[in-house]
Amino acid sequence: MGVIRLEEMAPTVRQGRESNWADGLRGIASLLVVTAHITRSLAPAILSPAMSESLPPFIFQLPFLRILFMGRPSVAIFAILSGYVNALKPIKQTRAGHTDYALAGVAKSAFRRTGRFIIPAILATTLSWLVCQFGGYSLAKNVESAWIRDTSPVPSASFAGAFYDLFNNLITTWTNGGNDYDRIQWTLCYLLRGSMLVYLTLVATAYVQPRYRMLIYFTLYVYYWKMGDAVIGINIYAGMLLAELTFDPDVQSHVADHPHIYSFLSTSLMFLGTFVLSYPEEHPEWARWSTGLLHFGRHIFPEGAEFARYYPALGSEILIFGIFFNPTAKRLLSSSMLCGLGKVSFAVYLLHAPLIRSLLTWMLYGTSSQPLSPGKDDNGNEIPPGWIPLSSRWMLFLALPLFYFLLYRLAHFWTAHVDPWCARAVNWVEERVFRDDSRLEKSVLLA
């Protein structure tokens, strides 16, 4: 006699064909996050739609082109894809009638997701803490770039205080998004909450018929829209709705029967979505196109809404729905190169900001952490030193390609060596805290 465990009885669900395009899109989004933070550091004027209220826009301040230097759409894309990918397998199983297996999978996924989010973030924060304590950000605190200065921590006042600061930041990263050693980790707290929201919704709707489940997703989307949650809430449920449509036979057959209609529709959605998510973070009144969006937003967004969050979220949702109905776009995003970018996207996100404040800063501003004295004034008084300027603007053309190359090499190393260790640590804990499936009532004994 032998024992078949519940997880061995579960039908195999292969997500490759359904989610490869999501990996490619995630890779592009992570690359744009890096570009956005470098833009904030070196060319913050691009965040506005024009150089000033009376001056014409620079080419990269125009709609469509400006998304290459914006970071907020990427955060929205991460949330949408989180809702989509995390819901994909459980939804397919429930639609196939294997609800018990779906619920068992959700329970384990919630545990694994937490560990695989938190452990790499702890390691990245600890590395940044070490760099800080040994003076690695000293130059960054004195450069002319406001973003680099403002995001660079200072060493702790004492040896014991350094460990207290590390422990405190490791906690606040997951309570309120605060992390002095890597401030961009604020998104991880919200993305993890979003994942738990996906799992909670999947459990609550596991036995609901698919068409009513989609209605529930839409209702929750409207709820979070009215509540003002444009960072996670609306994006998570947009992604879950997308996962439901992936396996809906009526939708898929309608798309297959009307390829030309959906080709035009998807192209229009991608064009509209890209325009909408181009909404500037600063001074939208400086350009006609963004002023129009500003006035339109006052009619559709809830009172007190932050338009610079809502428009990137709404635009990203429209764009991704357009991609979803466009086989050509999905095929391009499923290319091996873009999927490779997607594979290292989490490592890129964790590593790029500390490297900007250290490696890139040293490359662009030199190695001295003290600005040169500008001399004396007419009365012979010493003029206070200012911020350290770029050593040479020509260095940008050499330093930036080298920085991207080193960043992605380090991210590849992290993905190949650190991530598997984190996964093994999570699996080790899982084996000890989860009960054996063979003890479940649904275990089957074979003679």
C-alpha atoms as one frame of an Amber mdcrd trajectory, in Angstrom:
protein
   0.000   0.000   0.000   1.158   3.542  -0.724   0.063   7.034   0.065  -0.768
   9.634  -2.526  -0.445  13.144  -1.186  -2.925  15.826  -2.049  -0.371  17.906
  -3.926   0.505  14.861  -6.080  -3.147  14.400  -7.010  -3.511  18.013  -8.117
  -3.704  18.514 -11.867  -0.600  20.034 -13.401  -1.120  23.621 -14.477   1.505
  25.084 -16.748   1.623  28.862 -16.712   4.315  29.344 -19.315   2.129  30.260
 -22.271  -0.248  32.425 -20.260   2.296  34.479 -18.315   5.471  34.741 -20.396
   4.410  38.116 -21.741   3.943  39.306 -18.150   7.573  38.399 -17.403   8.736
  40.461 -20.360   6.601  43.430 -19.350   7.906  43.198 -15.785  11.450  43.292
 -17.132  10.731  46.484 -19.071   9.048  48.039 -16.022  12.058  47.322 -13.788
  14.393  48.862 -16.371  12.220  51.981 -16.495  12.321  52.249 -12.689  16.124
  52.490 -12.871  15.928  55.057 -15.670  13.354  57.053 -13.716  15.551  57.287
 -10.617  18.570  58.302 -12.670  16.378  60.944 -14.314  15.279  62.227 -10.901
  18.942  62.411  -9.961  20.328  64.141 -13.037  17.459  65.682 -15.030  14.432
  66.253 -12.745  13.006  68.830 -15.158  11.755  65.951 -17.347   9.152  65.218
 -14.663   7.320  68.365 -15.814   5.611  68.603 -19.246   7.682  71.674 -20.235
  10.790  73.533 -19.124   8.575  76.256 -17.643   5.108  77.725 -18.066   6.353
  80.028 -20.841   8.943  77.778 -22.516   8.322  74.939 -24.993   8.855  71.326
 -23.909  12.030  69.355 -24.345  11.495  66.335 -26.621  11.461  63.861 -23.717
   8.841  65.923 -21.888   6.281  65.169 -24.598   3.589  62.511 -24.079   4.538
  58.956 -25.057   8.289  59.680 -25.049   8.261  60.812 -21.423   7.201  57.382
 -20.160  10.796  56.242 -20.755  11.767  58.355 -17.736   8.765  57.841 -15.455
   8.730  55.433 -12.529   5.165  55.523 -11.249   3.663  53.586 -14.180   6.125
  50.790 -13.388   4.841  50.539  -9.811   1.303  50.238 -11.180   2.442  47.576
 -13.665   4.069  45.572 -10.861   0.774  45.619  -8.937  -1.348  44.666 -11.960
   0.957  41.781 -12.862   0.993  40.672  -9.228  -2.789  40.349  -9.299  -2.656
  38.602 -12.668   0.138  36.080 -12.052  -0.828  35.171  -8.473  -4.431  34.520
  -9.489  -3.710  32.673 -12.719  -3.179  29.109 -11.470  -5.892  29.097  -8.748
  -8.468  30.489 -11.182  -7.614  27.851 -13.773  -7.971  25.125 -11.162 -11.299
  26.386  -9.827 -12.679  26.668 -13.353 -11.642  23.047 -13.932 -13.512  21.992
 -10.781 -10.396  21.385  -8.653 -11.254  23.940  -5.992  -9.722  22.006  -3.097
  -6.376  21.892  -4.870  -6.611  25.599  -5.611  -7.212  26.390  -1.936  -4.283
  24.214  -0.863  -2.081  25.971  -3.392  -3.191  29.424  -2.227  -2.303  28.556
   1.371   1.229  27.568   0.428   1.652  30.419  -2.058   0.784  32.984   0.612
   3.494  31.550   2.863   6.118  31.317   0.125   5.358  34.759  -1.268   5.946
  36.349   2.121   9.309  34.662   2.632  10.542  35.308  -0.885   9.643  38.976
  -0.549  11.039  39.600   2.912  14.298  37.617   2.967  15.863  39.202  -0.168
  14.762  42.642   1.046  16.428  42.008   4.410  19.667  41.042   2.675  19.579
  44.087   0.373  18.869  46.439   3.275  21.685  44.919   5.331  24.142  45.401
   2.457  23.064  49.034   2.077  23.410  49.473   5.862  26.985  48.193   5.718
  27.833  50.561   2.862  26.363  53.431   4.873  28.203  52.616   8.110  31.548
  52.429   6.285  31.003  55.822   4.643  29.959  54.617   1.216  27.283  57.315
   0.925  29.408  60.213   2.232  29.948  61.622  -1.244  26.254  61.218  -2.074
  25.287  63.501   0.845  27.259  66.381  -0.712  26.499  66.222  -4.440  24.328
  68.714  -6.297  21.656  66.103  -7.089  18.799  66.649  -4.644  17.376  63.142
  -5.106  20.713  61.452  -4.399  21.283  63.646  -1.327  17.784  63.165   0.055
  17.810  59.366  -0.295  21.307  58.846   1.115  21.481  57.867   4.807  24.211
  58.912   7.244  26.207  56.541   9.478  24.795  55.872  12.944  26.201  57.730
  15.938  27.418  54.609  17.754  28.159  50.927  17.245  25.091  49.855  19.205
  22.995  52.531  17.511  23.930  51.148  14.108  22.420  47.757  14.918  19.346
  49.378  16.429  18.884  51.469  13.278  19.218  48.361  11.114  16.656  46.419
  13.137  14.246  49.358  13.194  14.431  49.836   9.419  13.962  46.122   8.776
  10.693  46.384  10.729   9.381  49.683   9.353   9.931  48.505   5.774   6.943
  46.202   6.296   4.853  48.348   8.648   4.800  51.756   6.966   7.199  51.424
   4.016   9.942  53.441   5.722  13.527  52.369   5.061  16.294  54.941   5.438
  18.867  52.654   3.836  16.801  52.104   0.684  13.790  54.375   0.486  12.448
  52.897  -2.726  11.610  49.717  -0.797   8.427  51.487   0.309   6.669  49.709
  -2.579   7.457  46.229  -1.217   5.159  46.707   1.758   2.265  47.588  -0.534
   3.000  44.875  -3.088   3.071  42.243  -0.340  -0.238  43.540   1.009  -1.576
  43.370  -2.525  -0.525  39.730  -2.834  -2.308  38.899   0.406  -5.369  40.713
  -0.931  -5.266  38.454  -3.987  -5.070  35.298  -1.865  -7.818  36.461   0.485
 -10.111  37.222  -2.447  -9.341  33.873  -4.084 -10.253  32.030  -0.907 -13.441
  34.039  -0.418 -14.610  33.474  -4.008 -13.288  29.949  -4.608 -16.768  28.416
  -4.891 -18.347  31.360  -6.730 -19.285  30.917 -10.381 -16.771  32.623 -12.712
 -19.120  35.291 -14.081 -20.133  36.340 -10.564 -16.522  36.200  -9.447 -15.663
  38.715 -12.174 -18.527  40.886 -10.936 -17.030  40.751  -7.437 -13.624  41.801
  -8.803 -15.206  44.737 -10.596 -17.133  45.766  -7.479 -13.947  45.671  -5.404
 -12.178  47.677  -8.109 -14.820  50.397  -7.837 -14.600  50.270  -4.047 -10.853
  50.859  -4.014 -11.216  53.507  -6.720 -13.631  55.454  -4.540 -11.497  54.804
  -1.469  -8.485  56.441  -3.133  -6.177  53.420  -3.365  -4.536  53.961  -6.748
  -1.267  52.281  -5.743  -2.454  48.737  -5.019  -6.227  48.218  -4.714  -7.480
  49.040  -8.195  -4.408  47.545  -9.879  -4.643  44.234  -8.047  -8.244  43.688
  -9.088  -7.556  44.783 -12.655  -4.928  42.039 -12.773  -7.273  39.450 -11.255
  -9.952  40.318 -13.794  -7.370  39.839 -16.521  -6.512  36.383 -15.136 -10.196
  35.456 -15.175 -10.552  36.555 -18.796  -7.549  34.400 -19.726  -9.578  31.228
 -19.092 -13.045  32.462 -20.016 -14.128  30.372 -23.046 -16.687  32.914 -24.256
 -14.170  35.739 -24.299 -11.480  33.642 -25.931 -13.818  32.335 -28.642 -15.107
  35.852 -29.369 -11.539  37.116 -29.734 -10.689  34.210 -32.056 -13.803  34.816
 -34.192 -13.192  38.575 -34.582  -9.417  39.028 -34.931  -9.586  42.284 -36.914
 -11.916  43.960 -34.432  -9.743  43.023 -31.488  -6.591  44.005 -33.351  -7.981
  47.527 -33.818  -9.368  47.599 -30.273  -6.117  46.444 -28.653  -4.002  48.885
 -30.653  -6.335  51.721 -29.681  -6.172  50.700 -26.020  -2.369  50.571 -26.045
  -2.195  54.015 -27.675  -4.713  55.499 -25.224  -3.082  53.842 -22.214   0.363
  55.133 -23.131  -1.018  58.657 -23.491  -2.886  58.540 -20.189   0.048  57.211
 -18.161   2.191  60.052 -19.562   0.521  62.396 -17.080   3.327  64.430 -15.449
   4.122  64.263 -11.753   4.804  67.996 -11.568   3.240  71.132 -13.103   0.611
  69.520 -15.358  -0.733  73.020 -16.063   2.380  73.864 -18.094   1.174  72.012
 -21.227  -2.180  71.844 -23.016  -2.355  68.066 -23.209  -1.696  67.592 -19.479
  -4.000  70.484 -18.586  -6.759  68.648 -20.423  -6.079  65.521 -18.398  -6.027
  67.622 -15.236  -9.530  68.977 -15.944 -10.838  65.554 -16.971  -9.457  63.958
 -13.808 -11.507  66.322 -11.652 -14.639  64.660 -13.056 -13.643  60.989 -12.754
 -11.333  60.735  -9.736 -12.547  60.852  -6.131 -12.198  64.068  -4.183  -8.684
  64.598  -2.877  -7.182  62.022  -5.241  -3.536  62.293  -6.247  -3.772  62.553
 -10.026  -0.076  61.655 -10.438  -0.957  58.239  -8.956  -4.352  57.671 -10.558
  -3.347  58.464 -14.136  -0.308  56.123 -14.214  -2.489  53.382 -12.699  -5.381
  53.933 -15.107  -3.063  54.252 -18.095  -1.163  51.099 -17.156  -4.406  49.149
 -16.831  -5.625  50.321 -20.244  -2.224  49.529 -21.782  -2.089  46.023 -20.303
  -5.635  45.203 -21.389  -4.599  46.296 -24.874  -1.581  43.991 -24.741  -3.764
  41.162 -23.461  -5.934  41.254 -26.592  -2.995  41.683 -28.985  -1.187  38.420
 -29.886   1.656  40.294 -31.584   2.381  42.410 -28.518   2.278  39.323 -26.276
   4.604  37.464 -28.602   7.108  40.348 -28.604   6.991  40.590 -24.813   7.550
  36.833 -24.578  10.931  37.082 -26.327  13.842  35.474 -24.520  15.615  38.803
 -24.047  12.663  40.502 -22.331  11.862  37.414 -20.273  15.507  37.455 -19.197
  15.036  41.028 -18.004  11.931  39.899 -16.161  13.820  37.086 -14.454  16.243
  39.547 -12.833  13.692  42.327 -12.276  13.376  41.886  -8.492  17.156  41.881
  -8.054  17.432  45.003 -10.217  14.810  46.714  -8.093  16.595  45.851  -4.843
  20.114  46.766  -6.002  19.810  49.790  -8.270  19.205  52.584  -5.735  22.169
  51.748  -3.452  24.337  51.471  -6.558  23.149  54.870  -7.812  24.085  56.452
  -4.480  27.494  54.780  -4.400  28.921  53.436  -7.671  27.247  55.836 -10.107
  27.818  58.796  -7.799  31.549  58.011  -7.593  31.694  57.685 -11.376  29.973
  61.027 -11.991  31.152  63.207  -9.108  34.593  61.863  -8.264  35.712  60.298
  -5.001  36.209  63.266  -2.674  33.309  63.668  -0.248  34.176  67.302   0.489
  33.249  70.081  -1.962  36.000  72.441  -3.075  36.017  75.874  -1.469  35.012
  78.566  -3.972  37.497  80.963  -2.334  36.933  84.281  -0.611  34.560  87.180
  -1.200  35.525  90.837  -1.731  35.908  91.335   2.006  38.278  88.401   2.380
  35.740  86.129   4.049  35.712  82.438   3.186  32.750  81.542   0.963  30.924
  78.424   2.231  31.407  75.490  -0.114  28.435  74.463  -2.198  27.333  71.083
  -3.479  29.765  68.974  -5.475  29.002  69.331  -9.233  29.374  66.728 -11.960
  33.037  66.152 -12.740  32.220  66.303 -16.459  29.026  66.040 -18.442  30.891
  63.914 -20.951  31.260  61.319 -18.210  27.541  60.642 -18.510  28.078  58.991
 -21.890  30.697  56.694 -20.423  29.364  56.146 -16.922  25.702  55.361 -17.653
  26.246  52.423 -20.063  28.883  51.011 -17.701  26.532  51.437 -14.753  23.695
  49.571 -16.483  26.074  46.798 -17.483  27.388  46.359 -13.937  23.897  46.608
 -12.434  22.531  43.822 -14.598  25.598  41.654 -14.066  25.156  41.985 -10.307
  21.416  41.357 -10.657  22.134  38.205 -12.649  24.543  37.037  -9.928  21.917
  37.780  -7.257  19.242  35.869  -9.171  21.531  32.903  -9.776  22.946  32.586
  -6.259  21.088  34.662  -3.654  17.493  34.045  -4.753  17.883  30.236  -4.781
  19.321  30.393  -1.258  16.316  32.472  -0.146  13.975  29.956  -1.783  15.703
  27.074   0.005  15.385  28.915   3.316  11.653  29.408   2.744  11.225  25.755
   1.738  13.131  24.633   4.823  10.768  26.566   7.065   7.740  25.390   5.083
   8.658  21.736   5.556   8.686  22.255   9.301   5.604  24.388   9.819   3.185
  22.872   7.283   1.426  19.648   8.136   2.002  16.645   5.941  -0.575  16.323
   3.169  -0.693  12.591   3.812  -2.594  13.326   7.010  -5.350  15.189   5.245
  -8.675  13.519   5.019  -8.480  13.574   1.233  -5.408  11.353   1.079  -6.014
   8.253  -0.925  -4.699   4.794  -0.013  -3.772   2.541  -2.887  -3.459  -1.193
  -2.544
